[in-house]
Structure formats: C-alpha cells, structure tokens
Amino acid sequence: MIDALEAVDVTKVYNQGKLSEVFPVIDVSLKIQGGSMVVLKGPSGSGKTTLLAMLGCHVKPNRGEVILNGKKVSKLPEKFMNAHKRDHIGFIFQQFQLIPDLCVMDNIMLPLLPMGIGRSRQIRLAEKQLEFLDLLHRKQFKVRNLSGGEQQRVAIARALVNHPNIILADEPTAHLDSRLTDFFLKRMKQLKESGHTIVMASHDPLVYDNPDIDQVVEMKDGRIVS
Amino acid sequence: MEWLEKQKNLIDFSIQSLIRRFSKNALILIIFVSLVFAVASVLFLTGSLTSEMMSSSEELPDITVQRILGGRQVNIPASYQDRIETLSGVDAVEGRLWGYYYLSELQANFTVFGMDLGQLEEGEYQKIINWNASLPKQNNQDFRMIIGQGVYQMLKKLHSEGSYLFFQPSWDVPLPFEVIGHFKAETSLQSNDLLVIQTEGARMVLEIPEDEFTDMAVHVPNPEEVETIALKIRRMFPELRTVTKAQIQRTYHSVFSWKSGFVLTTLLASLFAFLILIWDKASGLSAEEKREIGILKAIGWDTDVILKVKLWEGLILSGSSCFLGILLSYAYIYWLEAPVLRNIFIGWSTIYPSFELKPEVDLKYVMLIVTFSVVPYSAVTIFPAWKAAITDADTIMRNTG
Ligand SMILES: Nc1ncnc2c1ncn2[C@@H]1O[C@H](COP(=O)(O)OP(=O)(O)OP(=O)(O)O)[C@@H](O)[C@H]1O
Ligand SMILES: [Mg+2]
C-alpha cells in the first residue's frame, strides 16, 4: 500500500535573512501509512503545527517535498495544491477557525460552496456529520453561542463534510474535558476503521497514550527525535 | 449545471455576508444612494429640460429681427416688413408685439404678447387653452386676453381671474380686459407668466404706435438659407440685429450644461469625500473580515473564488444603491417635479413655472452613473480583499479565536 502522506527532507524557514529568522522544521522526513492514526508530540515550539501545516498543504516548505497519495504536491502552484487539499484533506484547527456569526450548518457547508454542490445536498452532507458527532440539536445555533466542546465538534464536522481520506488535527483536545476527549478519540477510531488516515499534533497524554494510536512521532527543536 | 450551482452558492454567500455586516453596509448604502440620487437628478433634469427647451424652441421663428438704436432695442417701423419680404427665400415676415407689464398688486412683471386671438380659437391651439365658457359675448373685441397658468392662479387669489383692469399713471383711463381663457399647465414652461392680448389692445397696454412693431419674425422654409438671409437683412438695415433659431438653441444648451456643470462640480466634491470614506471602509478590512478570508482560504477556497465573492458583494451593494438612487431621482423629478433643483435650473422668478417634466431617462446618463459608481466601488473593495487573500493560509492557524 502506498503511503497516504509523506514528507521528504522538509525544511521551513520564516523571516529568512532577518534577525528574527527561525527554522520551525528542519530536514524532517516522515511516512504516514494510509489508514493509520499518528500523533505528533513534543514541547511547545517544537514545530508540530508547522509540520502539520505543510502536510496539510497550507504552507509550502522552503526545501523538501510533501507527497500526497503518491503525488508531489508541495511544489505545485497554489491553485493546484489547493485542489489536492480540497479533495483529500480535512483540517481541524487548534482554534477551530469558525465564522462566529454564521450558524452551525452554514459553517459546516462552507467548504462545499465553491464545489458547485446544490443546497439540498449540502444540507444532507452537513446533517450527516452533525449526527455522527451528536450535535444535530444545535444545527441552527450561531457558532458564537456554542460552548468550546460544541464548537470543536462543528470544526470536526466541517473538516469531514467533504469526505476527505486524510484528517489532520492540531491540538484537537486542548479545549475538551476527559469525557469529550474520549468521545473525540472514539470517533477518530471509527474513521480510521473506515479507512481514513489521521494525523494529530498533541501534547495531551490522553491522546498519545491512547491504545488506538499506531505511531507516535516525537519532535524537538524542529527535528524528529523518535 | 455545476458551474451554475457554484455561482449561485457564491452569490448567496455574498448576500449573506452583506446582511451579516448590516450596519457597515447600511451606512455605505445610504451614502451611496444619496450620491447617485443627486448626480442622477442633475443629469436627468438637465436632459429633460434641454429636450423640453429644444422641442419648444422648434416653434421659434427661423430669424427674429430686432432694431437696435443706441444699444437698446427699439420698435421697428412696419414698413421694414415689406422690404424684408422681398428677399428671395423669405416666406413671410410677421410683425410681433410684446413687452412687459408690471402688475403692482402682485409686484411682478408679466410678459404681454399681442396677437389676433382669433388664431387661437381654431385648430391645434384651441386645445391648449381652458376657455372661459361662462363669458358673455364681449362688446369690444380689442379688450380680450388669454393668460398663462401662473397669472391665472395669482389673479384667482385676487378674485380677478375673469377680468382685469390695466392702468398706468400716465394714462387717462384704465383699460378693462376680459379674460377669455387661460393656458393649460402643460404649456407653462412657455406660457406661465404670459398675457396674450388682442393686437389692438396690446398696442394700448404696451404703448406701441400703430405703424410699429416690437420685433419681427422671419420665416425661411429652407434651413440652409437662414444664415445668408440673416446676413442680407443686416446689410439691408444696418441697425437691425438678427437672432436665428439655431443661435437660441445653442444658448439654451450652453446655459443648461453650464448650470448642470456647476451643480455637478459641487457634487464632485462630495463624491470625492465618498470615495475617501469607502476607501477607508473598504481598504481597512476589519480584523474580523481578514480572519474570515483566512478561514475561507484555509478550508480550501481558491483566491479567485474569494475575490469573486468580494466582487459580488461590491457589485450587489453598489448596484442596488445605484438602482435605488436612480429610481429615487426618477420619482423626485417626474413625480415630485424636482423641488429645489428646478429653481436652480429655471431660475427664481416671482411665479415658478409649474410645467410637467416629461419622463425621459437617457440610457447614456444611466451608463455614466453606473461606470462612475459601481465600477470604482467594486474595484476599491476588491483590492484589500485581494491583499488579504494572497497572504499565507498558515497565519490563520496562529490567530487565536
Ligand atoms: N509564521 C511564522 N513566522 C515566524 N515564526 C514562526 C511562524 N510560524 C512558526 N513560527 C515559529 O516556529 C516555531 C515552531 O512553531 P510551531 O507553531 O510549529 O510549534 P508547535 O510545536 O506547534 O508549538 P505549540 O505546541 O505551542 O503549538 C515557533 O518558535 C514559532 O515562533
Ligand atoms: Mg502548535
């Protein structure tokens, strides 16, 4: 089986040549098998978010290559990279990144709008995710009126609505209590069992010590240490 | 099909976004509508008045001949009439009698025009006059007159709309005139302050001797010949001045375009202020809007899709403002008859002409307004959105919610 996601010697530099130059990720190579659940762990500032962003096609590496389902995507022009991102990746942001003035449904349907999907099908797809995440009763609520745990589930629903086969989650449990963390991990396990590939950045032991995790990658100062 | 569905989704989202930022957009809408309204009103009114003037000036004589002595216009001896008529190309020469009469009760000057009222009692003219039916048959045909709508309304207040006594201190006796009718409102632009008096009566009121006229109207059937005939008339009588219909039309034209130019310049200043305002509003995308663009990008929207949405927002907001402004100015001019603005254009006179403006929207003006409002506004809004949309999507992940 080909690897779902692969990083080959990727390096990211910010503020290159300036006094504030940083290398959040240096020469990292990583293979993530299709259908596995992987956790990136490491202290704050070790480069987890940056690596995840490169794997998720949000950020282009300065050096190295990101390979998505066997395709070198990181050197593609933005428009094409974006298309791969849309088709394959669901990203759950640490701070959710929802539009607070829109209702739950509208937030979840957002990724579907430019795809030319009709309204009724958008609604069906979104409701299916809300049901999966046990949040259907909040579908007409404005996001700004939801609790942190509810907002987080909206963010997950939005990441899943387009049926991506790879799910990337940045500190997904940072705002959750242990019960909701448990619920979240159960759902991730379900997705994994249905063939999804899952990569999470986390320093929550509940996450990286979970028995369903296939691989834990530890980072320090922009490099993989184990 | 999919393409159509996509456009529909994006437009829906644009409308939703406009509604979401209601207070900001409502402010822009109000300012936008007022400006378009103001500019459109000036343009429409100019257009309407110009065409009104043009069509009414069609009835002007081909050449008007005035006699100038000592720099003043003086009466023309009737004998000139025959001599001008001898010029080839001249169809007829008509001596005209007109002048002004000051009505002290109303403290206003009125235009007195002398003609054979019999001409108005037949044919087309009959229809533009409300005839005074209750009138007993006049004993003296010379003391009849037909008055303009404005004069009629004012005399009515004095309960004198049926007859009027002309008098000047230098006269021995007052001259009693019977009002046999008044012009209908449609003709007010030309007839509002007019007193049309039977020729002989007019001579008495205006104190014009039997063998003189105020000026003369020369009818030239072939428009090509007008200028040469005017020249010949001036050669024949060096003290005569000629005014051709074309000259008057040119004057009307330039007066209105000057006035509209003046008003438009004032508006330009406000337009400028408006542009600064929208520049400020639109270029300084709020943090919230920037964040939203970042989110859309992060979930996979292409830059051009985001710009399309922003463009739609700009087009919908400015387009509907434009439409509303034009609609309002249409209502203002053609239903409300352009209060205030019409006075700027027609002049403040004692009696305001109360003619009706004919609805006439020049597509050229509509296009002009659209190009100078919708286009720059949309351009101004799209620029900052573009700037926000090309920044890296990863910055979004560093923003705390
Ligand atoms: N856009 C940027 N500009 C400048 N520096 C950046 C940028 N992005 C990341 N960095 C720096 O790179 C380093 C790694 O950041 P990153 O967010 O990847 O760490 P992290 O492992 O996710 O940390 P945390 O656990 O706190 O989320 C940090 O020192 C950060 O300041
Ligand atoms: Mg991080």
XYZ file of C-alpha atoms and ligand atoms in Angstrom:
659
model
C 0.000 0.000 0.000
C 1.322 3.479 -0.851
C 1.786 5.965 1.925
C -1.048 8.411 2.242
C 1.215 11.226 3.246
C 4.927 11.638 3.119
C 7.415 14.359 3.958
C 10.870 14.179 2.394
C 13.560 16.337 3.992
C 11.224 19.246 4.516
C 12.534 22.463 5.982
C 10.617 25.624 6.749
C 12.220 28.994 7.317
C 10.454 32.114 8.486
C 11.863 35.616 8.141
C 14.788 34.308 6.157
C 17.870 36.517 6.303
C 16.464 38.675 9.052
C 17.463 38.849 12.660
C 14.246 37.075 13.541
C 14.996 34.129 11.258
C 13.546 30.835 12.567
C 13.627 27.264 11.361
C 10.495 25.715 12.911
C 11.037 22.491 10.914
C 14.454 21.258 9.777
C 15.076 18.341 7.412
C 12.139 16.283 8.535
C 11.295 13.062 6.737
C 8.165 11.182 7.694
C 5.973 8.491 6.165
C 2.371 8.122 7.197
C 0.698 4.930 6.148
C -2.751 5.055 4.660
C -5.375 4.092 7.229
C -3.163 4.685 10.250
C -3.555 7.042 13.190
C -0.436 9.043 14.033
C 0.327 11.556 16.766
C 2.965 14.296 16.585
C 4.087 15.151 20.083
C 6.692 17.435 21.503
C 7.147 20.559 23.593
C 5.689 23.877 22.659
C 7.553 25.494 19.779
C 8.993 22.214 18.552
C 7.397 22.674 15.109
C 4.319 20.398 15.279
C 1.897 22.954 13.875
C 4.297 23.967 11.144
C 4.856 20.379 10.045
C 1.128 19.680 10.116
C 0.511 22.808 8.055
C 2.987 21.604 5.437
C 1.433 18.138 5.374
C -1.977 19.779 5.068
C -0.916 21.892 2.069
C -1.439 25.149 3.938
C 2.211 26.092 3.829
C 4.858 25.328 1.255
C 8.183 24.014 2.567
C 11.280 26.019 1.610
C 13.132 22.804 0.945
C 11.981 19.218 0.526
C 8.822 17.686 -0.759
C 5.398 16.762 0.529
C 3.830 13.782 -1.203
C 0.088 13.276 -1.022
C -1.271 9.903 -2.189
C 1.856 9.439 -4.289
C 1.734 12.920 -5.808
C 4.349 15.581 -5.193
C 2.121 18.463 -4.237
C 4.264 20.964 -2.385
C 5.885 22.427 -5.493
C 2.634 22.818 -7.391
C 1.216 26.272 -7.996
C -1.154 27.306 -5.248
C -4.309 26.664 -7.231
C -3.413 23.019 -7.867
C -2.118 22.431 -4.375
C -5.385 23.848 -3.136
C -7.336 21.428 -5.292
C -5.495 18.461 -3.737
C -6.103 19.905 -0.302
C -9.812 20.223 -1.005
C -10.131 16.724 -2.356
C -8.121 14.797 0.226
C -7.568 16.689 3.440
C -9.797 17.672 6.303
C -8.071 20.028 8.709
C -9.146 20.655 12.284
C -7.573 23.860 13.543
C -6.400 24.367 17.078
C -8.596 27.459 17.429
C -11.440 25.946 15.357
C -11.455 28.882 12.919
C -15.204 29.032 12.524
C -17.186 32.085 11.456
C -18.902 33.078 14.691
C -21.815 34.960 13.074
C -22.860 32.050 10.925
C -24.988 29.216 12.216
C -23.627 25.707 12.682
C -24.993 24.438 9.378
C -23.638 27.348 7.337
C -20.208 26.892 8.860
C -20.116 23.221 8.038
C -21.328 23.727 4.465
C -18.697 26.397 3.773
C -16.183 24.075 2.046
C -18.933 22.799 -0.272
C -19.962 26.162 -1.719
C -17.228 26.519 -4.362
C -17.692 22.894 -5.402
C -20.977 23.564 -7.100
C -22.990 21.310 -4.823
C -26.675 22.137 -4.642
C -28.219 23.450 -1.479
C -30.231 20.361 -0.584
C -27.256 18.075 -0.951
C -25.139 20.453 1.124
C -27.714 20.193 3.885
C -27.775 16.406 3.744
C -23.993 16.158 3.919
C -23.763 18.582 6.832
C -26.563 16.938 8.797
C -24.914 13.566 8.401
C -21.755 14.867 10.095
C -23.718 16.556 12.861
C -25.479 13.318 13.550
C -22.156 11.470 13.638
C -20.866 13.980 16.171
C -24.065 14.060 18.190
C -24.725 17.761 17.573
C -27.803 17.776 15.355
C -29.839 19.568 18.016
C -27.592 22.626 17.659
C -27.689 22.943 13.893
C -29.400 26.343 13.757
C -27.368 27.892 16.596
C -24.966 30.667 15.878
C -21.467 29.385 16.476
C -20.648 32.255 18.827
C -23.287 30.941 21.228
C -21.832 27.448 21.474
C -19.625 26.003 24.199
C -15.990 25.208 23.447
C -16.690 21.497 23.107
C -19.591 22.128 20.752
C -17.533 24.495 18.623
C -14.851 21.888 18.392
C -17.333 19.348 17.061
C -18.528 21.883 14.489
C -14.905 22.262 13.406
C -14.605 18.486 13.058
C -17.864 18.282 11.108
C -16.611 20.954 8.730
C -13.348 19.045 8.225
C -15.252 15.856 7.452
C -18.135 17.195 5.372
C -16.288 16.773 2.128
C -15.344 13.134 2.902
C -11.564 13.626 2.919
C -9.498 10.484 3.302
C -6.852 12.246 5.415
C -7.692 14.077 8.605
C -5.173 16.433 10.201
C -5.937 17.783 13.642
C -3.912 20.388 15.535
C -4.262 20.053 19.302
C -7.806 18.735 18.875
C -8.384 18.074 22.559
C -6.910 21.262 24.002
C -10.370 22.588 24.876
C -12.014 19.343 25.850
C -12.600 17.645 29.173
C -11.722 13.980 29.527
C -15.227 12.796 28.621
C -15.290 14.766 25.360
C -11.694 13.773 24.626
C -12.813 10.193 24.928
C -15.769 10.824 22.609
C -13.470 12.508 20.091
C -10.964 9.649 20.105
C -13.764 7.099 19.649
C -14.930 8.945 16.576
C -11.378 9.145 15.223
C -11.051 5.401 15.750
C -14.279 4.868 13.811
C -12.946 6.980 10.958
C -9.689 5.101 10.990
C -11.583 1.824 10.796
C -13.447 3.081 7.761
C -10.116 3.694 6.011
C -9.230 7.261 6.919
C -5.704 8.372 7.684
C -5.415 10.534 10.784
C -2.568 12.747 11.973
C -2.866 14.692 15.202
C -0.499 17.147 16.854
C -0.916 16.921 20.575
C 0.781 17.070 23.907
C -2.187 15.535 25.650
C -1.256 12.127 27.151
C -4.881 11.038 26.738
C -4.222 11.298 23.025
C -0.710 9.960 22.522
C -1.099 7.194 25.078
C -4.342 6.010 23.550
C -4.131 2.340 22.524
C -5.600 3.013 19.098
C -2.661 5.175 18.071
C -0.466 3.380 15.585
C 2.544 5.670 15.706
C 3.815 8.483 17.892
C 6.322 10.859 16.329
C 8.230 12.995 18.767
C 9.615 16.373 17.766
C 12.111 18.680 19.360
C 13.524 21.943 18.001
C 12.165 21.306 14.544
C 13.512 17.798 14.201
C 12.089 14.349 14.708
C 13.718 12.706 17.682
C 11.910 9.374 17.590
C -25.034 22.848 -14.184
C -22.329 22.507 -11.570
C -20.886 25.829 -12.652
C -24.271 27.473 -12.268
C -24.769 25.893 -8.855
C -21.375 27.227 -7.817
C -22.164 30.779 -8.905
C -25.461 30.594 -7.092
C -23.753 29.385 -3.917
C -21.201 32.181 -4.099
C -23.806 34.865 -4.708
C -25.891 33.534 -1.835
C -22.852 33.691 0.384
C -22.124 37.268 -0.735
C -25.640 38.365 0.093
C -25.464 36.607 3.439
C -22.172 38.372 4.190
C -23.648 41.754 3.294
C -26.542 41.164 5.646
C -24.216 39.940 8.364
C -22.309 43.215 8.336
C -25.502 45.182 8.224
C -24.564 48.401 9.991
C -21.399 48.969 7.989
C -23.111 48.195 4.711
C -26.236 50.170 5.551
C -24.095 53.261 6.053
C -22.405 52.794 2.710
C -25.774 52.119 1.090
C -27.277 55.330 2.446
C -24.361 57.484 1.330
C -24.167 55.724 -1.994
C -27.875 56.098 -2.681
C -27.827 59.802 -1.796
C -24.927 60.478 -4.103
C -26.302 58.567 -7.027
C -29.622 60.248 -6.398
C -28.049 63.698 -6.506
C -25.989 63.095 -9.613
C -28.798 61.301 -11.415
C -31.234 64.090 -10.574
C -28.985 66.741 -12.052
C -28.329 64.697 -15.157
C -31.941 63.718 -15.701
C -33.211 67.210 -15.076
C -30.673 68.710 -17.461
C -31.595 66.153 -20.073
C -35.284 66.633 -19.601
C -35.105 70.430 -19.622
C -32.805 70.529 -22.601
C -35.088 68.362 -24.650
C -38.106 70.317 -23.434
C -36.427 73.562 -24.431
C -35.326 72.108 -27.704
C -38.771 70.924 -28.625
C -40.372 74.193 -27.607
C -37.725 76.178 -29.398
C -38.724 74.380 -32.572
C -41.624 76.804 -32.676
C -39.363 79.831 -32.591
C -39.173 81.913 -35.739
C -36.341 80.991 -38.066
C -34.977 84.500 -37.714
C -36.015 87.096 -35.171
C -35.246 90.642 -36.236
C -34.719 93.376 -33.666
C -33.932 97.013 -34.183
C -31.094 98.336 -32.092
C -30.510 102.036 -31.586
C -28.071 103.376 -29.030
C -27.510 99.883 -27.813
C -31.166 99.453 -26.913
C -33.862 97.506 -28.615
C -36.441 99.842 -30.103
C -39.584 99.385 -32.127
C -39.336 98.521 -35.801
C -41.316 100.587 -38.335
C -43.923 98.448 -40.093
C -42.505 99.493 -43.437
C -39.480 97.237 -42.946
C -41.766 94.258 -43.196
C -42.392 94.559 -46.914
C -38.756 95.194 -47.729
C -37.563 92.103 -45.896
C -40.264 90.086 -47.612
C -38.735 90.964 -50.962
C -35.621 88.949 -50.140
C -35.635 85.651 -52.001
C -36.025 82.655 -49.724
C -38.187 84.555 -47.261
C -41.635 83.093 -46.970
C -43.281 85.623 -44.690
C -42.420 88.377 -42.241
C -44.603 88.831 -39.218
C -44.543 91.906 -37.052
C -44.702 90.997 -33.367
C -45.932 92.959 -30.424
C -44.684 92.188 -26.963
C -43.385 93.797 -23.824
C -43.757 93.745 -20.106
C -46.442 94.969 -17.806
C -45.895 95.474 -14.118
C -48.813 94.334 -12.009
C -48.424 96.330 -8.826
C -50.899 94.173 -6.864
C -48.705 91.161 -7.488
C -45.437 93.055 -7.536
C -44.434 91.162 -10.607
C -43.608 91.721 -14.234
C -45.599 89.840 -16.804
C -44.956 89.279 -20.448
C -47.563 90.806 -22.693
C -47.911 89.401 -26.157
C -50.125 90.890 -28.803
C -51.763 88.781 -31.484
C -55.030 88.108 -33.201
C -56.793 85.916 -30.681
C -58.913 84.564 -33.489
C -55.921 82.425 -34.428
C -56.037 80.702 -31.047
C -59.726 79.992 -31.282
C -59.250 77.470 -34.023
C -57.081 74.499 -34.858
C -54.498 72.969 -32.559
C -54.150 75.969 -30.285
C -57.709 75.617 -29.151
C -56.729 72.517 -27.202
C -54.043 74.094 -25.036
C -56.408 76.679 -23.631
C -59.113 76.366 -20.997
C -61.782 78.575 -22.442
C -63.874 80.670 -20.148
C -67.300 79.356 -21.106
C -69.371 81.498 -18.763
C -68.304 84.668 -20.525
C -70.923 86.926 -22.063
C -70.154 87.947 -25.614
C -67.641 90.791 -25.475
C -68.706 94.093 -26.849
C -65.190 95.269 -27.577
C -63.133 92.532 -29.278
C -59.909 94.505 -28.673
C -60.071 94.101 -24.893
C -59.780 90.341 -24.698
C -56.889 88.339 -23.371
C -55.751 84.813 -22.656
C -53.462 84.353 -19.665
C -50.844 81.866 -18.563
C -51.390 79.323 -15.813
C -49.260 81.242 -13.305
C -51.026 84.519 -13.945
C -54.358 82.747 -13.718
C -53.554 81.238 -10.340
C -52.445 84.599 -8.961
C -55.371 86.534 -10.331
C -57.654 83.896 -8.879
C -56.379 84.780 -5.426
C -57.366 88.377 -6.137
C -60.755 87.176 -7.442
C -59.880 88.847 -10.670
C -59.489 85.841 -12.928
C -62.420 86.834 -15.149
C -61.404 90.346 -15.971
C -58.604 92.747 -15.215
C -58.170 96.485 -15.287
C -54.891 97.672 -16.748
C -53.691 101.060 -15.626
C -50.585 103.165 -15.744
C -50.275 106.582 -14.017
C -49.672 108.265 -17.362
C -52.955 107.037 -18.797
C -56.180 108.992 -18.643
C -58.403 105.981 -18.164
C -57.826 102.370 -17.136
C -58.234 99.681 -19.765
C -60.682 96.921 -18.819
C -59.750 93.482 -20.188
C -61.835 90.356 -20.241
C -60.053 87.037 -19.642
C -61.461 84.683 -22.246
C -59.307 81.722 -21.269
C -56.065 80.512 -19.741
C -53.339 78.204 -20.967
C -53.256 74.667 -19.661
C -50.497 73.656 -17.281
C -48.613 71.559 -19.862
C -47.573 74.700 -21.689
C -46.371 76.506 -18.580
C -42.716 76.482 -19.450
C -43.548 78.901 -22.250
C -46.788 80.471 -21.107
C -46.646 80.706 -17.335
C -46.302 84.473 -16.953
C -47.850 85.318 -20.283
C -50.716 87.674 -21.105
C -51.803 87.177 -24.696
C -53.826 90.209 -25.697
C -55.717 91.016 -28.860
C -53.404 93.066 -31.135
C -55.131 96.414 -30.781
C -55.462 96.085 -27.014
C -51.829 95.061 -26.743
C -50.761 98.203 -28.576
C -52.574 100.245 -25.982
C -51.161 98.378 -22.985
C -47.637 98.385 -24.404
C -47.998 101.873 -25.841
C -46.765 100.894 -29.279
C -47.801 103.218 -32.134
C -49.937 101.937 -34.980
C -47.108 101.684 -37.534
C -44.512 99.984 -35.365
C -43.761 96.535 -34.004
C -41.594 95.261 -31.148
C -39.713 92.944 -33.447
C -40.281 90.793 -36.472
C -40.314 87.075 -37.131
C -38.941 85.995 -40.476
C -39.985 82.613 -41.840
C -37.449 80.886 -44.007
C -38.574 77.487 -45.275
C -35.096 76.252 -46.174
C -32.859 75.982 -43.066
C -29.765 76.110 -45.284
C -30.631 79.655 -46.292
C -31.206 81.041 -42.813
C -27.681 82.331 -42.219
C -27.343 84.049 -45.605
C -30.737 85.655 -45.311
C -29.870 86.913 -41.834
C -26.738 88.438 -43.312
C -28.701 90.079 -46.124
C -31.145 91.573 -43.645
C -28.274 93.081 -41.651
C -26.776 94.517 -44.851
C -30.095 95.984 -45.901
C -30.731 97.569 -42.478
C -27.508 98.036 -40.541
C -29.479 98.892 -37.396
C -31.199 95.522 -37.361
C -29.974 92.615 -35.338
C -30.861 89.070 -36.319
C -31.180 86.119 -33.983
C -31.565 82.723 -35.579
C -33.324 79.757 -34.077
C -30.045 77.823 -34.038
C -28.388 80.575 -32.001
C -31.116 80.448 -29.385
C -30.939 76.680 -29.200
C -27.214 76.842 -28.708
C -27.729 79.329 -25.898
C -30.268 77.108 -24.167
C -27.919 74.240 -24.490
C -24.964 76.028 -23.021
C -26.976 77.605 -20.220
C -28.190 74.215 -19.069
C -24.910 72.498 -19.471
C -23.262 75.329 -17.604
C -25.731 75.031 -14.773
C -25.505 71.275 -14.633
C -21.755 71.571 -14.817
C -21.840 73.876 -11.836
C -24.056 71.575 -9.803
C -22.072 68.542 -10.845
C -18.844 70.162 -9.721
C -20.309 70.688 -6.286
C -21.364 67.069 -6.313
C -17.919 66.024 -7.356
C -16.603 67.330 -4.083
C -18.997 65.119 -2.177
C -18.202 62.234 -4.477
C -14.592 62.694 -3.560
C -15.436 62.623 0.121
C -17.420 59.483 -0.504
C -14.525 57.802 -2.226
C -12.279 58.606 0.692
C -14.855 57.137 3.015
C -15.286 53.914 1.093
C -11.581 53.681 0.593
C -11.191 53.867 4.319
C -14.069 51.464 4.938
C -13.126 49.020 2.282
C -9.352 49.095 2.299
C -9.125 48.797 6.021
C -10.740 45.387 6.144
C -11.752 44.797 9.716
C -9.762 42.180 11.610
C -12.868 40.054 11.522
C -13.113 40.257 7.751
C -9.448 39.476 7.304
C -9.810 36.499 9.571
C -12.799 35.314 7.588
C -10.842 35.468 4.354
C -8.081 33.483 6.069
C -10.576 30.849 7.167
C -12.054 30.502 3.700
C -8.591 30.098 2.278
C -7.607 27.567 4.894
C -10.623 25.376 4.145
C -9.663 25.271 0.502
C -11.301 28.211 -1.214
C -9.163 29.464 -4.084
C -8.064 33.064 -4.096
C -10.112 33.813 -7.178
C -13.218 32.345 -5.547
C -12.750 34.593 -2.530
C -12.264 37.575 -4.831
C -15.383 36.627 -6.744
C -17.381 36.621 -3.544
C -15.985 40.015 -2.591
C -16.642 41.315 -6.072
C -20.230 40.140 -5.854
C -20.544 41.866 -2.505
C -19.300 45.103 -4.038
C -21.454 44.726 -7.125
C -24.592 43.883 -5.203
C -24.131 46.718 -2.737
C -23.169 49.347 -5.277
C -25.526 48.025 -7.931
C -28.551 48.099 -5.689
C -27.527 51.508 -4.353
C -27.217 52.744 -7.887
C -30.572 51.297 -8.862
C -32.241 52.757 -5.796
C -30.635 56.157 -6.315
C -31.733 56.303 -9.929
C -35.223 55.166 -9.004
C -35.464 57.839 -6.311
C -34.242 60.564 -8.615
C -36.770 59.432 -11.212
C -39.522 59.748 -8.620
C -38.135 63.063 -7.433
C -38.048 64.612 -10.869
C -41.075 63.166 -12.558
C -43.480 62.697 -9.668
C -42.426 65.421 -7.288
C -41.435 67.721 -10.140
C -37.928 68.310 -8.785
C -38.470 70.783 -5.936
C -35.444 72.998 -5.150
C -33.372 71.728 -8.036
C -35.787 73.049 -10.650
C -35.417 76.513 -9.202
C -31.686 76.343 -9.615
C -32.186 75.432 -13.222
C -35.153 77.526 -14.223
C -34.346 80.462 -12.038
C -36.119 82.007 -9.106
C -38.893 84.052 -10.543
C -41.922 85.523 -8.937
C -44.039 82.819 -10.383
C -42.458 79.443 -10.651
C -43.312 77.771 -13.901
C -45.324 74.701 -12.990
C -44.836 72.735 -16.156
C -44.715 68.983 -16.051
C -41.395 67.292 -16.700
C -41.720 64.547 -19.223
C -40.295 61.234 -18.052
C -37.271 60.651 -20.145
C -34.351 58.603 -18.927
C -31.335 58.849 -21.117
C -29.542 55.500 -21.180
C -26.313 57.397 -21.764
C -26.648 59.022 -18.333
C -27.531 55.745 -16.648
C -24.409 54.189 -18.112
C -22.382 57.177 -16.988
C -23.622 56.869 -13.419
C -23.031 53.130 -13.324
C -19.482 53.430 -14.636
C -18.629 56.113 -12.133
C -20.161 54.423 -9.109
C -20.412 50.652 -9.374
C -17.110 50.174 -11.146
C -14.836 52.212 -8.850
C -16.574 50.945 -5.736
C -16.188 47.329 -6.720
C -12.580 47.932 -7.656
C -11.878 49.622 -4.360
C -13.425 46.793 -2.368
C -11.697 44.046 -4.272
C -8.208 45.382 -3.736
C -7.894 44.887 0.033
C -9.647 41.520 -0.261
C -7.032 40.503 -2.771
C -4.282 41.652 -0.434
C -5.783 39.595 2.394
C -6.404 36.587 0.189
C -2.821 36.226 -1.040
C -1.309 36.107 2.409
C -0.292 32.664 3.600
C -3.059 30.493 4.938
C -0.897 29.435 7.854
C -1.170 32.793 9.555
C -4.732 31.823 10.274
C -3.580 28.975 12.440
C -1.669 31.367 14.629
C -4.647 33.612 15.187
C -6.405 32.868 18.365
C -10.139 32.664 18.013
N 4.740 32.473 10.501
C 5.736 32.424 11.382
N 6.571 33.475 11.500
C 7.564 33.447 12.413
N 7.813 32.418 13.207
C 7.020 31.338 13.148
C 5.945 31.287 12.220
N 5.332 30.090 12.357
C 6.015 29.443 13.343
N 6.994 30.174 13.816
C 7.933 29.773 14.862
O 8.271 28.439 14.657
C 8.393 27.761 15.861
C 7.556 26.475 15.838
O 6.202 26.810 15.816
P 5.030 25.747 15.820
O 3.764 26.502 15.909
O 5.210 24.871 14.684
O 5.278 24.962 17.168
P 4.329 23.939 17.909
O 5.131 22.709 18.120
O 3.058 23.799 17.192
O 4.071 24.653 19.315
P 2.762 24.595 20.230
O 2.824 23.244 20.915
O 2.979 25.694 21.217
O 1.603 24.781 19.365
C 7.977 28.705 16.960
O 9.124 29.193 17.580
C 7.282 29.817 16.227
O 7.501 31.049 16.858
Mg 1.020 24.254 17.575
